[in-house]
Short mmCIF file of C-alpha atoms in Angstrom, two decimals:
data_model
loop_
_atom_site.label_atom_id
_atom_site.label_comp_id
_atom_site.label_asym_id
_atom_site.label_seq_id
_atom_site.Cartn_x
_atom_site.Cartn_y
_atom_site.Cartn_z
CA UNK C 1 -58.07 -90.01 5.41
CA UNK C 2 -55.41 -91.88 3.46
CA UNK C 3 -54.10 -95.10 3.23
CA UNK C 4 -50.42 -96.42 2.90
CA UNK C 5 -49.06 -99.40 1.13
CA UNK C 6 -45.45 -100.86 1.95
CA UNK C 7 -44.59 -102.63 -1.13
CA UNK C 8 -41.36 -104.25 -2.66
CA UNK C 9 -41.43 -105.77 -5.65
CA UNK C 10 -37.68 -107.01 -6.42
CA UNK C 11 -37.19 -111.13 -5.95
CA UNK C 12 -40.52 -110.39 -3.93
CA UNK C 13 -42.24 -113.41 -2.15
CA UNK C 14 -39.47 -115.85 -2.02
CA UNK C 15 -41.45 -118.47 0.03
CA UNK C 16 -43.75 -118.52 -3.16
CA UNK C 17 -40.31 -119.63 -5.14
CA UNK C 18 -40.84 -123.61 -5.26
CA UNK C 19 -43.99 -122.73 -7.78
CA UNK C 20 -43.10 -119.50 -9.20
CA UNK C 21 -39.90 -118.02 -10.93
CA UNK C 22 -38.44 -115.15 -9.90
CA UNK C 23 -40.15 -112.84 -12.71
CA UNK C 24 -43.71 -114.61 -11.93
CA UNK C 25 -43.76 -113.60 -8.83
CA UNK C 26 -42.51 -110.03 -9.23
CA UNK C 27 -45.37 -109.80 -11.55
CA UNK C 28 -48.01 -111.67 -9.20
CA UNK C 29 -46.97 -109.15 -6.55
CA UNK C 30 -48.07 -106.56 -9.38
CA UNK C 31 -51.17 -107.65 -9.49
CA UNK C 32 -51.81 -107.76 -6.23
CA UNK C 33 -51.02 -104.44 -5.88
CA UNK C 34 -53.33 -103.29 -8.19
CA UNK C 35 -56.02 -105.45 -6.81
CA UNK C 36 -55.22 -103.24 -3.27
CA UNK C 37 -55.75 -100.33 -4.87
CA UNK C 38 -58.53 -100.68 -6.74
CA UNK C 39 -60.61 -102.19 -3.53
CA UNK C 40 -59.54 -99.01 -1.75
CA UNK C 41 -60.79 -96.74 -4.36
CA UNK C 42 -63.75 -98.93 -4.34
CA UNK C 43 -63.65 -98.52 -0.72
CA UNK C 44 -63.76 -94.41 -1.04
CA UNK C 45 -60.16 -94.43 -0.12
CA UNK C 46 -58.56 -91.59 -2.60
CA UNK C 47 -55.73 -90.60 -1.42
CA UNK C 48 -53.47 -93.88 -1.49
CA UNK C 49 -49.41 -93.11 -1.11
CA UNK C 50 -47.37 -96.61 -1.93
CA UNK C 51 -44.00 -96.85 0.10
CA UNK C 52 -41.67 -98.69 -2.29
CA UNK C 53 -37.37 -98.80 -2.45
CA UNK C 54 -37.33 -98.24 -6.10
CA UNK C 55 -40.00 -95.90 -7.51
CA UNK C 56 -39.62 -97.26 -10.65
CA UNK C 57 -40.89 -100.80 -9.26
CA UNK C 58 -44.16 -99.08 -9.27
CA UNK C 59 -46.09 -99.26 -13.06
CA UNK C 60 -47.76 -95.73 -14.11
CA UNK C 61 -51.41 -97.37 -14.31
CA UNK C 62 -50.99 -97.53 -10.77
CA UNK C 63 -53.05 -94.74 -9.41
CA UNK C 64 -51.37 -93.94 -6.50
CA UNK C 65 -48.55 -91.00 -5.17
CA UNK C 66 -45.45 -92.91 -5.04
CA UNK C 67 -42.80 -92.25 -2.08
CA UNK C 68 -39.36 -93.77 -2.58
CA UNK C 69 -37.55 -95.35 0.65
CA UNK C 70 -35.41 -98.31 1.42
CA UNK C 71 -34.73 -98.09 4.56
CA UNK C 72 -37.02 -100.65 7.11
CA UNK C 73 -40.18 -101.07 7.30
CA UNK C 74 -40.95 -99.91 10.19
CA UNK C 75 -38.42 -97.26 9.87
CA UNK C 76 -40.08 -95.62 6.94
CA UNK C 77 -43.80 -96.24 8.18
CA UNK C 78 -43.18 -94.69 11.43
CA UNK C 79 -41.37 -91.85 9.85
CA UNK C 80 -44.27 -91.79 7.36
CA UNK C 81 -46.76 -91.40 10.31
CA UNK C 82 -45.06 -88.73 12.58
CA UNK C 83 -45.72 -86.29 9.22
CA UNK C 84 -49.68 -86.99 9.31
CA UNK C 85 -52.45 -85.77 10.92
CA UNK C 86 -55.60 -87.14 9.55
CA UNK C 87 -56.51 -91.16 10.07
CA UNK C 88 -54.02 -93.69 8.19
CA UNK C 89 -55.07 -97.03 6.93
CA UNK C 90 -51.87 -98.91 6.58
CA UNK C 91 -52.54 -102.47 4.61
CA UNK C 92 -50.41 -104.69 2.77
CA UNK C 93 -49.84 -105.28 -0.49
CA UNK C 94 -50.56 -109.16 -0.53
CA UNK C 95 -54.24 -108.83 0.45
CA UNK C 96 -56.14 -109.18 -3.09
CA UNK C 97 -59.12 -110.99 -1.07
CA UNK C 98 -59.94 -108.29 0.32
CA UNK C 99 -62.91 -106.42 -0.52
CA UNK C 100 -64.27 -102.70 -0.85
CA UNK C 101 -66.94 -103.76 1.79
CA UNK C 102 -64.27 -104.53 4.37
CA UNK C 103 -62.64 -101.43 3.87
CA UNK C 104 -65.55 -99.44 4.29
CA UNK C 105 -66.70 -101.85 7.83
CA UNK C 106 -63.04 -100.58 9.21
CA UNK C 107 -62.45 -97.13 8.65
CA UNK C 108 -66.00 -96.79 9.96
CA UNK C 109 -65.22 -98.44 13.28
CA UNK C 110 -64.88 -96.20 16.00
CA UNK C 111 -62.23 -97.42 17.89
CA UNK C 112 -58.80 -95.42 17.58
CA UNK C 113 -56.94 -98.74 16.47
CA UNK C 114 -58.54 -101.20 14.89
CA UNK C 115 -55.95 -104.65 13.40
CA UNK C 116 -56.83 -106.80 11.41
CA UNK C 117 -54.50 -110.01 12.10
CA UNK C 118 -52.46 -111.81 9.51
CA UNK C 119 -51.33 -115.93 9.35
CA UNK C 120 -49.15 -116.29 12.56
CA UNK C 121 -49.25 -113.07 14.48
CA UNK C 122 -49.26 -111.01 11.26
CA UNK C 123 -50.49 -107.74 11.02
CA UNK C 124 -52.41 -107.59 7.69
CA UNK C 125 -54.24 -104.03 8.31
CA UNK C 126 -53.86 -101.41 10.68
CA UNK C 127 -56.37 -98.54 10.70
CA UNK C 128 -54.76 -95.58 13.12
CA UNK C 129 -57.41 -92.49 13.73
CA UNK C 130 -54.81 -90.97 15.26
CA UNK C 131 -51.38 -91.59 13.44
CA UNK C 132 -48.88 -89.05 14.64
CA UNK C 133 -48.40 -90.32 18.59
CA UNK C 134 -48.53 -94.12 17.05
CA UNK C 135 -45.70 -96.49 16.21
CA UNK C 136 -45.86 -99.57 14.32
CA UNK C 137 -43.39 -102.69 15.04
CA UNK C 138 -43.92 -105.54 12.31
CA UNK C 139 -41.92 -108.94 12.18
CA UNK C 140 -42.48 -111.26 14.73
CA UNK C 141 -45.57 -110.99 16.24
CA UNK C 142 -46.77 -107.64 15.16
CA UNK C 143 -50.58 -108.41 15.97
CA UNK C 144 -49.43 -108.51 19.92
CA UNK C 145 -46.85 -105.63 19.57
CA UNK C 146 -49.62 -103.52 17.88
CA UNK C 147 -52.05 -104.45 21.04
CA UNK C 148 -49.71 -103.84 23.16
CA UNK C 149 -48.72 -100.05 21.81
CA UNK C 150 -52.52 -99.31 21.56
CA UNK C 151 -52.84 -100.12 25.19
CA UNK C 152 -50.11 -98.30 26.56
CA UNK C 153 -51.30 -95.26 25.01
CA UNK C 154 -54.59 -95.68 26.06
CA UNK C 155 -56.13 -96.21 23.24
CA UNK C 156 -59.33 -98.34 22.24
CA UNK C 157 -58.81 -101.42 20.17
CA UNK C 158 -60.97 -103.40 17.76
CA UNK C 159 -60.30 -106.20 16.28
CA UNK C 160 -61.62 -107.07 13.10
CA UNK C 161 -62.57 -110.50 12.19
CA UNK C 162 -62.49 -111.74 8.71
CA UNK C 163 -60.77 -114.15 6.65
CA UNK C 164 -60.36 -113.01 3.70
CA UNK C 165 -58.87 -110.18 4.94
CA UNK C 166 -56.97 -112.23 7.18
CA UNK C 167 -54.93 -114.40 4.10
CA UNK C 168 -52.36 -112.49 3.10
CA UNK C 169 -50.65 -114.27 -0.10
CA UNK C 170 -47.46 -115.73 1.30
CA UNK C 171 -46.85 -119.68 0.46
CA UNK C 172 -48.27 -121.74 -1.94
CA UNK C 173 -50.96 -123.13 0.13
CA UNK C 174 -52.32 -119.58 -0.17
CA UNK C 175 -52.79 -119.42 -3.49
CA UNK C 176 -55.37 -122.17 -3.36
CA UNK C 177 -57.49 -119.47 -1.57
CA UNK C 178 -57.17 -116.80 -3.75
CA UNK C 179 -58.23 -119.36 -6.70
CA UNK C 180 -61.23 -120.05 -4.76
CA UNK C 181 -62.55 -116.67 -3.07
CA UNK C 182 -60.60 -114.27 -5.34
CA UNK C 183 -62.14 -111.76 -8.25
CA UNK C 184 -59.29 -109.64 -9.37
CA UNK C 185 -56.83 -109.73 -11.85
CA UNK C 186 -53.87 -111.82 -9.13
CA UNK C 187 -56.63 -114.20 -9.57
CA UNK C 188 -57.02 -114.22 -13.17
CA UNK C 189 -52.90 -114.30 -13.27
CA UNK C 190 -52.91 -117.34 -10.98
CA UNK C 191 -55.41 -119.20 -13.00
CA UNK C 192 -53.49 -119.11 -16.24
CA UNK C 193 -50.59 -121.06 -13.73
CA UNK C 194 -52.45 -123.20 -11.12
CA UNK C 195 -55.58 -126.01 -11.08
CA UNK C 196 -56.73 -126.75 -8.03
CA UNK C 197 -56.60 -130.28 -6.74
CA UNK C 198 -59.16 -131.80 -4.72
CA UNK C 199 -58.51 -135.10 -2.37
CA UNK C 200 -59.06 -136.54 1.08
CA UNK C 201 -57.95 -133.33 2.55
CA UNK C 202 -57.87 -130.00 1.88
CA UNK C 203 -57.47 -128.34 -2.04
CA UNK C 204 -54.62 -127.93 -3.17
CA UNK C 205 -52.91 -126.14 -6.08
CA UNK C 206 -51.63 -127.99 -8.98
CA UNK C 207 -49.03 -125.88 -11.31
CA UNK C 208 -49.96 -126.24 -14.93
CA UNK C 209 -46.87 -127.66 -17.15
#
């Protein structure tokens, strides 16, 4: 078993760019990275391979092998998964709520697909038992593509239902979660930036000055 993570670090998370420069969120994006990894080692996911377009995006005290390509995402993943045999976890870089117990919950699932959804028809995590006849297509909707391919191949589908695993790091609102349920250093680094601030409605983050 191995898991892959697409990851891009260069003027990364632009949606995040109203409350972060350009160099804090290429290092917030580091530290969610490392987060990843260390949940999937946690997890008893080993082998870990990080898809990047710049190698050297990728720090040394990242534990991981390191495969250079720029071309699309789904271009290189799909590439990536016609050259394997054994069961692929593909998950995101953005997830640092996740947790090692999650991990461990999916790749025991016996379904040969099982998605975890992201915000808006996102595909957060895709756990493939069978990786070289599969195809991924993210943007869009990528949840509903992903049933979709899974059916027409005949393939069994689960689901799996969880929120943190669900909120992927993406806008600013976001950040309020990972202040609240995170435990990892992308927490620690959004801390040092961010109060949260409580009202009628829901929390919010306030930037520090």
């Amino acid at each position: 078993m191995r898991a892959v993570i697409p990851y891009k670090k260069e003027n990364a998370k632009s949606r995040l760019s109203t409350v972060m420069t350009k160099e804090q969120r290429e290092t917030f994006v580091e530290k969610m990275l490392l987060d990843v990894v260390a949940t999937l080692r946690k997890g008893g996911i080993l082998n870990i391979d990080i898809i990047t377009p710049k190698a050297c995006d990728v720090k040394k005290e990242v534990k991981a092998n390191i495969i250079e390509d720029d071309t699309d995402l789904n271009d290189c993943l799909n590439k990536y998964l016609s050259q394997k045999e054994e069961p692929i976890l593909i998950i995101m870089a953005d997830l640092p709520l996740v947790k090692f117990i999650h991990i461990k919950d999916i790749v025991a699932s016996k379904a040969d697909v099982t998605i975890v959804p992201g915000k808006g028809g996102g595909t957060n995590i895709l756990f493939i038992r069978k990786p070289e006849n599969f195809r991924v297509k993210y943007y869009g909707s990528s949840f509903e593509n992903h049933c979709m391919i899974a059916a027409q191949q005949k393939l069994s589908i689960r689901v799996y239902d969880s929120f943190l695993a669900s909120t992927d790091i993406d806008e600013p609102q976001d950040i309020t979660e990972l202040l609240l349920h995170g435990q990892g250093i992308a927490k620690d680094y959004a801390e040092k930036r961010f109060g949260k601030k409580e009202g009628k409605g829901r929390v919010k983050i306030s930037p520090f000055n």
